Short mmCIF file of C-alpha atoms (C1' of nucleotides) in Angstrom, two decimals:
data_model
loop_
_atom_site.label_atom_id
_atom_site.label_comp_id
_atom_site.label_asym_id
_atom_site.label_seq_id
_atom_site.Cartn_x
_atom_site.Cartn_y
_atom_site.Cartn_z
CA MET U 795 -0.01 0.00 0.05
CA LYS U 796 1.22 3.44 -0.89
CA ILE U 797 0.97 6.37 1.49
CA PRO U 798 -0.06 9.76 0.02
CA GLY U 799 2.85 12.24 0.08
CA SER U 800 0.89 14.71 2.09
CA VAL U 801 0.23 12.12 4.79
CA SER U 802 3.80 10.87 5.11
CA ALA U 803 5.12 14.48 5.33
CA GLY U 804 2.49 15.91 7.66
CA PHE U 805 1.37 13.24 9.97
CA ALA U 806 4.38 12.90 12.31
CA PRO U 807 5.08 16.74 12.88
CA ALA U 808 1.32 17.33 13.46
CA LEU U 809 1.09 14.54 15.91
CA VAL U 810 4.27 15.63 17.90
CA HIS U 811 3.03 19.23 18.09
CA TRP U 812 -0.38 18.21 19.22
CA GLN U 813 0.97 15.79 21.81
CA ARG U 814 3.04 18.54 23.42
CA ARG U 815 0.19 20.93 23.69
CA ASP U 816 -2.93 18.60 24.28
CA GLY U 817 -1.67 15.20 25.09
CA ARG U 818 -1.32 13.54 28.45
CA HIS U 819 1.58 14.49 30.68
CA GLY U 820 0.75 13.58 34.15
CA LEU U 821 0.64 9.78 34.13
CA PRO U 822 2.89 8.38 36.79
CA TRP U 823 5.07 6.56 34.34
CA GLN U 824 5.59 9.59 32.21
CA GLY U 825 8.44 12.15 32.76
CA THR U 826 11.03 9.47 33.41
CA ARG U 827 13.56 7.64 31.33
CA ASP U 828 14.04 4.88 33.82
CA PRO U 829 13.63 1.70 31.83
CA TYR U 830 12.56 -0.20 34.93
CA ARG U 831 9.64 2.14 35.49
CA VAL U 832 8.76 2.38 31.83
CA TRP U 833 8.95 -1.36 31.37
CA LEU U 834 6.77 -2.02 34.42
CA SER U 835 4.06 0.23 33.11
CA GLU U 836 4.18 -1.15 29.65
CA ILE U 837 3.64 -4.70 30.88
CA MET U 838 0.89 -3.67 33.12
CA LEU U 839 -0.72 -1.77 30.43
CA GLN U 840 -0.79 -4.67 27.93
CA GLN U 841 -4.46 -5.23 27.13
CA THR U 842 -5.34 -3.24 30.22
CA GLN U 843 -6.72 0.29 30.52
CA VAL U 844 -4.89 3.12 32.25
CA SER U 845 -7.44 3.60 35.06
CA THR U 846 -7.13 0.03 35.93
CA VAL U 847 -3.39 0.03 36.16
CA LEU U 848 -2.90 3.23 38.21
CA GLY U 849 -3.37 1.65 41.69
CA TYR U 850 -1.41 -1.49 40.79
CA TYR U 851 1.57 0.47 39.45
CA GLN U 852 2.05 2.48 42.58
CA ARG U 853 1.77 -0.47 44.85
CA PHE U 854 4.40 -2.40 42.79
CA LEU U 855 6.77 0.56 42.82
CA ASP U 856 6.48 0.94 46.45
CA ARG U 857 7.24 -2.68 47.14
CA PHE U 858 9.76 -3.13 44.32
CA PRO U 859 11.46 0.26 43.73
CA ASP U 860 13.98 -1.22 41.32
CA VAL U 861 14.79 -4.26 39.23
CA HIS U 862 16.93 -5.78 42.08
CA ALA U 863 14.09 -5.62 44.49
CA LEU U 864 11.82 -7.33 42.04
CA ALA U 865 14.35 -9.95 41.16
CA SER U 866 14.80 -10.87 44.80
CA ALA U 867 11.16 -11.26 45.55
CA SER U 868 9.46 -14.62 45.51
CA GLU U 869 7.16 -15.49 42.65
CA ASP U 870 4.32 -15.85 45.13
CA GLU U 871 4.74 -12.27 46.32
CA VAL U 872 4.67 -10.91 42.77
CA MET U 873 1.64 -12.94 42.05
CA SER U 874 -0.18 -11.52 45.09
CA LEU U 875 0.52 -7.99 44.07
CA TRP U 876 -0.71 -8.73 40.61
CA SER U 877 -3.81 -10.50 41.77
CA GLY U 878 -6.86 -9.03 40.16
CA LEU U 879 -5.05 -7.45 37.29
CA GLY U 880 -5.45 -10.49 35.03
CA TYR U 881 -3.37 -12.19 32.30
CA TYR U 882 -1.17 -13.60 35.00
CA SER U 883 1.57 -15.00 32.63
CA ARG U 884 2.53 -11.27 32.44
CA ALA U 885 3.34 -11.37 36.13
CA ARG U 886 5.48 -14.52 35.86
CA ASN U 887 7.18 -13.14 32.75
CA LEU U 888 7.79 -9.87 34.68
CA HIS U 889 9.50 -11.73 37.37
CA ARG U 890 11.54 -13.87 35.09
CA CYS U 891 12.62 -10.79 33.08
CA ALA U 892 13.72 -9.03 36.13
CA ARG U 893 15.94 -12.02 37.18
CA THR U 894 17.30 -12.19 33.57
CA VAL U 895 18.10 -8.52 33.56
CA VAL U 896 19.94 -8.91 36.89
CA SER U 897 21.75 -12.09 36.09
CA GLU U 898 22.63 -11.53 32.42
CA HIS U 899 22.66 -7.77 31.90
CA GLY U 900 24.17 -6.58 35.24
CA GLY U 901 20.83 -5.07 36.32
CA LEU U 902 20.56 -2.75 33.51
CA PHE U 903 17.92 -3.09 30.78
CA PRO U 904 19.23 -3.42 27.20
CA SER U 905 18.82 -0.22 25.20
CA MET U 906 17.86 -1.35 21.63
CA SER U 907 14.36 -2.62 21.08
CA SER U 908 15.65 -5.66 19.04
CA VAL U 909 17.48 -6.77 22.20
CA LEU U 910 14.64 -5.93 24.63
CA ALA U 911 12.29 -8.02 22.52
CA THR U 912 14.28 -11.14 23.41
CA LEU U 913 13.38 -10.76 27.15
CA PRO U 914 10.44 -12.70 28.60
CA GLY U 915 7.16 -10.88 28.31
CA ILE U 916 8.52 -8.18 26.05
CA GLY U 917 7.24 -8.46 22.48
CA ASP U 918 8.07 -6.22 19.54
CA SER U 919 5.56 -3.46 20.48
CA THR U 920 6.52 -3.25 24.17
CA ALA U 921 10.17 -3.23 23.22
CA ALA U 922 9.52 -0.38 20.86
CA ALA U 923 7.72 1.53 23.45
CA ILE U 924 10.52 1.12 26.10
CA ALA U 925 13.23 2.01 23.51
CA ALA U 926 11.29 5.04 22.22
CA PHE U 927 10.42 6.43 25.59
CA CYS U 928 13.73 5.80 27.20
CA HIS U 929 16.27 6.34 24.44
CA GLY U 930 14.27 8.00 21.64
CA GLU U 931 14.89 5.00 19.35
CA ARG U 932 13.09 5.44 15.97
CA VAL U 933 10.67 2.51 16.13
CA SER U 934 6.98 2.30 16.11
CA ILE U 935 4.71 0.81 18.72
CA ALA U 936 2.04 -1.41 17.36
CA ASP U 937 -0.83 -1.58 19.85
CA GLY U 938 -4.63 -1.25 19.54
CA ASN U 939 -4.46 2.56 19.46
CA VAL U 940 -1.97 2.49 16.51
CA ARG U 941 -3.96 0.01 14.60
CA ARG U 942 -7.11 2.08 15.04
CA VAL U 943 -5.55 5.41 14.23
CA LEU U 944 -3.56 4.39 11.24
CA SER U 945 -6.18 2.12 9.76
CA ARG U 946 -8.49 5.10 9.64
CA LEU U 947 -5.80 7.56 8.59
CA LEU U 948 -4.96 5.29 5.55
CA ALA U 949 -8.38 3.74 5.08
CA PHE U 950 -6.51 0.48 5.49
CA GLU U 951 -8.72 -2.39 4.20
CA GLY U 952 -6.76 -5.27 5.58
CA ASP U 953 -8.49 -7.58 8.05
CA LEU U 954 -6.68 -7.00 11.39
CA SER U 955 -8.07 -10.30 12.69
CA GLN U 956 -5.27 -11.78 10.49
CA ALA U 957 -1.57 -11.56 11.47
CA ARG U 958 -0.47 -10.75 7.95
CA ALA U 959 -2.53 -7.54 7.89
CA GLN U 960 -1.13 -6.53 11.25
CA ARG U 961 2.35 -6.91 10.05
CA GLU U 962 1.56 -4.90 6.92
CA LEU U 963 0.07 -2.09 9.04
CA TRP U 964 3.13 -2.14 11.26
CA GLN U 965 5.34 -1.57 8.24
CA LEU U 966 3.20 1.36 7.34
CA ALA U 967 3.53 2.62 10.92
CA GLN U 968 7.30 2.43 10.54
CA SER U 969 7.15 4.53 7.41
CA LEU U 970 5.10 7.19 9.14
CA LEU U 971 7.69 7.80 11.94
CA PRO U 972 9.27 11.31 12.13
CA GLU U 973 12.17 11.57 9.68
CA HIS U 974 14.95 12.69 11.93
CA PRO U 975 13.51 12.81 15.39
CA SER U 976 15.28 13.80 18.55
CA ALA U 977 14.63 11.72 21.52
CA ASP U 978 12.13 14.16 22.82
CA ASP U 979 10.40 13.94 19.45
CA MET U 980 10.06 10.19 19.63
CA VAL U 981 8.70 10.35 23.22
CA ALA U 982 6.05 12.86 22.05
CA TYR U 983 5.27 11.05 18.88
CA THR U 984 5.01 7.64 20.59
CA GLN U 985 2.80 9.14 23.45
CA GLY U 986 0.85 11.04 20.81
CA LEU U 987 -0.15 7.92 19.01
CA MET U 988 -1.47 6.44 22.29
CA ASP U 989 -3.18 9.72 23.38
CA LEU U 990 -4.84 10.24 19.94
CA GLY U 991 -6.15 6.61 20.10
CA ALA U 992 -7.37 6.74 23.71
CA GLY U 993 -8.91 10.18 23.62
CA VAL U 994 -9.77 11.37 20.17
CA CYS U 995 -9.66 8.52 17.62
CA THR U 996 -11.76 6.27 19.83
CA LEU U 997 -13.50 3.15 18.90
CA ARG U 998 -17.00 4.66 18.85
CA GLN U 999 -17.82 8.26 17.96
CA PRO U 1000 -14.23 9.53 17.37
CA ALA U 1001 -13.85 13.21 18.11
CA CYS U 1002 -12.55 14.28 14.60
CA GLU U 1003 -13.21 17.91 15.38
CA ARG U 1004 -10.34 17.65 17.98
CA CYS U 1005 -8.05 15.52 15.76
CA PRO U 1006 -4.77 17.13 14.77
CA VAL U 1007 -4.55 15.07 11.56
CA ALA U 1008 -8.36 15.08 10.44
CA GLY U 1009 -7.26 16.81 7.33
CA LEU U 1010 -5.08 14.01 6.35
CA CYS U 1011 -7.38 11.18 7.38
CA GLU U 1012 -8.77 9.05 4.51
CA ALA U 1013 -11.59 7.53 6.55
CA ARG U 1014 -12.68 10.98 7.67
CA ARG U 1015 -12.65 12.28 4.02
CA ALA U 1016 -14.85 9.27 3.06
CA GLY U 1017 -17.11 9.83 6.04
CA ALA U 1018 -16.44 6.29 7.10
CA THR U 1019 -14.49 6.24 10.27
CA ASP U 1020 -16.70 3.44 11.54
CA ARG U 1021 -15.60 1.07 8.88
CA TYR U 1022 -12.08 0.94 10.28
CA PRO U 1023 -10.22 -0.93 11.55
CA VAL U 1024 -11.55 -3.75 9.52
CA LYS U 1025 -12.01 -6.90 11.71
CA THR U 1026 -14.05 -10.02 10.71
CA ARG U 1027 -13.23 -12.59 13.29
CA ARG U 1028 -15.60 -12.84 16.16
CA VAL U 1029 -14.81 -14.23 19.55
CA ALA U 1030 -16.69 -17.43 20.24
CA ARG U 1031 -17.34 -17.60 24.03
CA ARG U 1032 -17.82 -21.07 25.44
CA HIS U 1033 -20.17 -21.50 28.43
CA GLU U 1034 -19.08 -23.65 31.36
CA SER U 1035 -20.15 -24.29 34.98
CA TRP U 1036 -17.57 -24.56 37.72
CA TRP U 1037 -18.19 -25.71 41.24
CA LEU U 1038 -15.99 -23.95 43.73
CA LEU U 1039 -15.45 -25.98 46.91
CA ILE U 1040 -14.89 -23.73 49.96
CA LEU U 1041 -13.63 -25.67 52.86
CA ARG U 1042 -13.46 -23.57 56.03
CA LYS U 1043 -12.75 -24.37 59.64
CA ARG U 1044 -12.05 -22.37 62.77
CA VAL U 1045 -8.66 -22.48 64.38
CA GLY U 1046 -8.84 -20.44 67.64
CA GLU U 1047 -10.03 -16.97 66.85
CA GLN U 1048 -9.55 -17.06 63.14
CA SER U 1049 -10.83 -19.16 60.28
CA VAL U 1050 -8.83 -20.76 57.54
CA VAL U 1051 -9.77 -21.91 54.06
CA TRP U 1052 -8.29 -24.65 51.94
CA LEU U 1053 -6.46 -23.40 48.90
CA GLU U 1054 -4.66 -25.39 46.32
CA ARG U 1055 -2.31 -24.19 43.40
CA ARG U 1056 -3.85 -24.07 39.84
CA PRO U 1057 -2.11 -26.18 37.22
CA PRO U 1058 0.76 -24.47 35.38
CA ARG U 1059 -1.25 -23.91 32.26
CA GLY U 1060 -4.75 -22.73 31.45
CA ILE U 1061 -7.01 -20.25 33.26
CA TRP U 1062 -5.57 -18.75 36.37
CA ALA U 1063 -2.43 -20.83 35.85
CA GLY U 1064 -0.15 -20.98 39.01
CA LEU U 1065 -2.53 -18.93 41.12
CA HIS U 1066 -3.91 -20.06 44.45
CA CYS U 1067 -7.57 -21.12 44.28
CA VAL U 1068 -10.14 -23.11 46.09
CA PRO U 1069 -10.71 -26.63 44.69
CA VAL U 1070 -12.61 -26.52 41.41
CA ALA U 1071 -14.93 -29.24 40.16
CA GLY U 1072 -16.63 -29.69 36.84
CA ASP U 1073 -20.11 -30.59 38.38
CA GLU U 1074 -21.89 -30.73 41.71
CA ALA U 1075 -21.28 -34.51 42.34
CA GLN U 1076 -17.49 -34.09 42.07
CA ALA U 1077 -17.53 -31.03 44.35
CA LEU U 1078 -19.48 -32.85 47.05
CA SER U 1079 -17.37 -35.94 46.72
CA ALA U 1080 -14.26 -33.88 47.39
CA ALA U 1081 -15.89 -32.65 50.43
CA GLY U 1082 -15.93 -36.19 51.68
CA ASP U 1083 -17.70 -36.96 54.89
CA HIS U 1084 -18.55 -33.39 55.42
CA ALA U 1085 -20.69 -33.04 52.27
CA GLY U 1086 -23.84 -33.12 54.30
CA ALA U 1087 -23.04 -29.75 55.77
CA ALA U 1088 -22.56 -28.19 52.40
CA ARG U 1089 -24.14 -24.79 51.82
CA HIS U 1090 -24.79 -23.67 48.30
CA LEU U 1091 -24.09 -19.97 47.84
CA PRO U 1092 -25.60 -17.85 45.04
CA ALA U 1093 -24.08 -18.63 41.53
CA GLN U 1094 -22.33 -15.82 39.90
CA ALA U 1095 -21.22 -15.24 36.30
CA HIS U 1096 -17.63 -14.57 35.36
CA ALA U 1097 -16.68 -13.68 31.81
CA LEU U 1098 -13.17 -14.44 30.47
CA THR U 1099 -12.04 -13.57 26.92
CA HIS U 1100 -12.96 -17.09 25.57
CA ARG U 1101 -15.21 -18.45 28.12
CA GLU U 1102 -18.31 -17.54 30.12
CA LEU U 1103 -18.11 -19.17 33.52
CA ARG U 1104 -21.01 -19.83 35.75
CA LEU U 1105 -19.44 -20.23 39.27
CA HIS U 1106 -21.24 -22.27 41.86
CA PRO U 1107 -19.62 -21.75 45.31
CA VAL U 1108 -20.31 -24.57 47.83
CA LEU U 1109 -19.32 -23.77 51.43
CA VAL U 1110 -18.46 -26.58 53.80
CA ASP U 1111 -17.63 -25.75 57.40
CA LEU U 1112 -15.41 -28.43 59.06
CA VAL U 1113 -14.95 -29.10 62.78
CA ALA U 1114 -11.74 -27.75 64.03
CA ASP U 1115 -9.93 -31.04 64.39
CA ALA U 1116 -11.05 -32.34 60.90
CA ALA U 1117 -8.37 -34.11 58.90
CA ASP U 1118 -6.95 -32.36 55.84
CA PRO U 1119 -8.98 -32.89 52.67
CA ALA U 1120 -7.72 -35.60 50.42
CA ILE U 1121 -6.51 -33.13 47.90
CA PRO U 1122 -2.78 -32.82 46.99
CA ASP U 1123 -0.77 -29.74 46.90
CA GLY U 1124 -3.11 -27.65 49.21
CA ARG U 1125 -2.78 -25.80 52.36
CA TRP U 1126 -4.88 -24.00 54.99
CA VAL U 1127 -4.73 -20.22 54.57
CA PRO U 1128 -6.02 -17.90 57.32
CA THR U 1129 -8.71 -15.66 55.96
CA ASP U 1130 -6.97 -12.58 57.17
CA GLN U 1131 -3.89 -13.49 55.01
CA LEU U 1132 -5.69 -13.83 51.84
CA GLY U 1133 -4.13 -10.63 50.66
CA ASP U 1134 -0.70 -12.33 50.60
CA VAL U 1135 -1.47 -14.86 47.98
CA GLY U 1136 -2.23 -14.57 44.24
CA LEU U 1137 -5.95 -15.25 43.83
CA PRO U 1138 -8.30 -14.85 40.85
CA ALA U 1139 -10.53 -11.78 41.14
CA PRO U 1140 -13.85 -13.65 41.53
CA VAL U 1141 -12.35 -16.07 44.05
CA ARG U 1142 -10.86 -13.25 46.12
CA SER U 1143 -14.19 -11.41 46.12
CA LEU U 1144 -16.08 -14.65 47.11
CA LEU U 1145 -13.76 -15.47 50.00
CA LEU U 1146 -13.90 -11.96 51.38
CA GLN U 1147 -17.70 -12.02 51.49
CA LEU U 1148 -18.30 -15.42 53.08
CA PRO U 1149 -21.36 -15.65 55.34
CA ASP U 1150 -20.56 -16.68 59.06
"C1'" DC B 581 -0.45 -19.03 12.97
"C1'" DA B 582 -4.59 -19.28 15.36
"C1'" DG B 583 -5.90 -19.73 19.67
"C1'" DG B 584 -5.30 -19.11 24.82
"C1'" DC B 585 -5.00 -16.01 28.26
"C1'" DG B 586 -8.37 -11.84 33.03
"C1'" DT B 587 -10.67 -8.20 34.24
"C1'" DG B 588 -13.48 -4.11 34.02
"C1'" DG B 589 -15.91 -0.63 31.42
"C1'" DC B 590 -18.76 0.85 27.90
"C1'" DG B 591 -22.95 1.68 24.77
"C1'" DT L 535 -27.79 -8.75 28.60
"C1'" DC L 536 -24.36 -8.80 25.24
"C1'" DG L 537 -20.39 -7.92 22.29
"C1'" DC L 538 -16.36 -5.58 21.98
"C1'" DC L 539 -12.08 -4.25 23.53
"C1'" DA L 540 -8.00 -2.06 26.38
"C1'" DA L 541 -0.18 0.61 25.90
"C1'" DG L 542 0.04 -7.95 23.47
"C1'" DC L 543 2.64 -12.13 24.26
"C1'" DC L 544 3.50 -16.90 24.02
"C1'" DT L 545 3.17 -21.38 21.98
#
DNA sequence: CAGGCGTGGCG
DNA sequence: TCGCCAAGCCT
């Protein structure tokens, strides 16, 4: 695809100028070139909105002020701080990445995006963001904002549900970069792409009247911003029912619940969780002799990207001297220490609101 | 390469 | 309620 000369010449300067005047400047990961802080923010922001990340980011920085602190932590502590943020492989890769940076790079993040992209959890887009923000490297990010902004700007007809079209659009993004940018230019340009996508060139009802490049936009000229980005594939969401077995007992003043570790792959991989069964009979059989005391709590829906879960919590109170459940790899966790383990969001919320 | 992987917000 | 998706990566 060929880019009109006016677009390739005008886009980057207009975007840089606009970002400096009207873009976002107060986010906690802005105004620094510390690769650790930029990296942490970029990982958290993968598929996650700014408003969601804010609280997690500050807590992480408070606990792990630098890459050494993070590398020295246990994986469980990292997971507990990540709990609720989702896409938990990001947290494990974050931890692995910190250890790799310390053990193989002397505690310093590599500068070049191509080297950054070899680290766990850092793909091409995140590598570009880090290198552009920290060192002004002339590389383009390729996130959802860029795909939407550029597919409209160029009236790009490729189907972005296919990898090939995404690669093609990324090439176009590279060709739209400022020609001879200073480091500050690359920071403003990269941030500008994100700011434009997040606040102006939005999915629904884009605010073209506030857009600095509306005059260059092909979709706008055709009055067809809603046709882009082109995406055909739909997400098929499977419905499943899960029974959550909550085993609880009193130990002195406090109560404890039985948690096991989720398998290393799949949903909530590696997190702590109450035992999960595929149907009611299995759940009650896991409760063993105590199944008679089972209380069925209200079912709740929980949507994941590819599945729609219907969660059926079953609460069983055991006597204080009851034997441990015949479930491997589990342990009793005091309810007032649930904040210290990585739990899936619905499980955390469930355990925090148990009836007496 | 297509599919798997969380959660919350929005219209 | 439902579908879509948000600063994507890994296998």
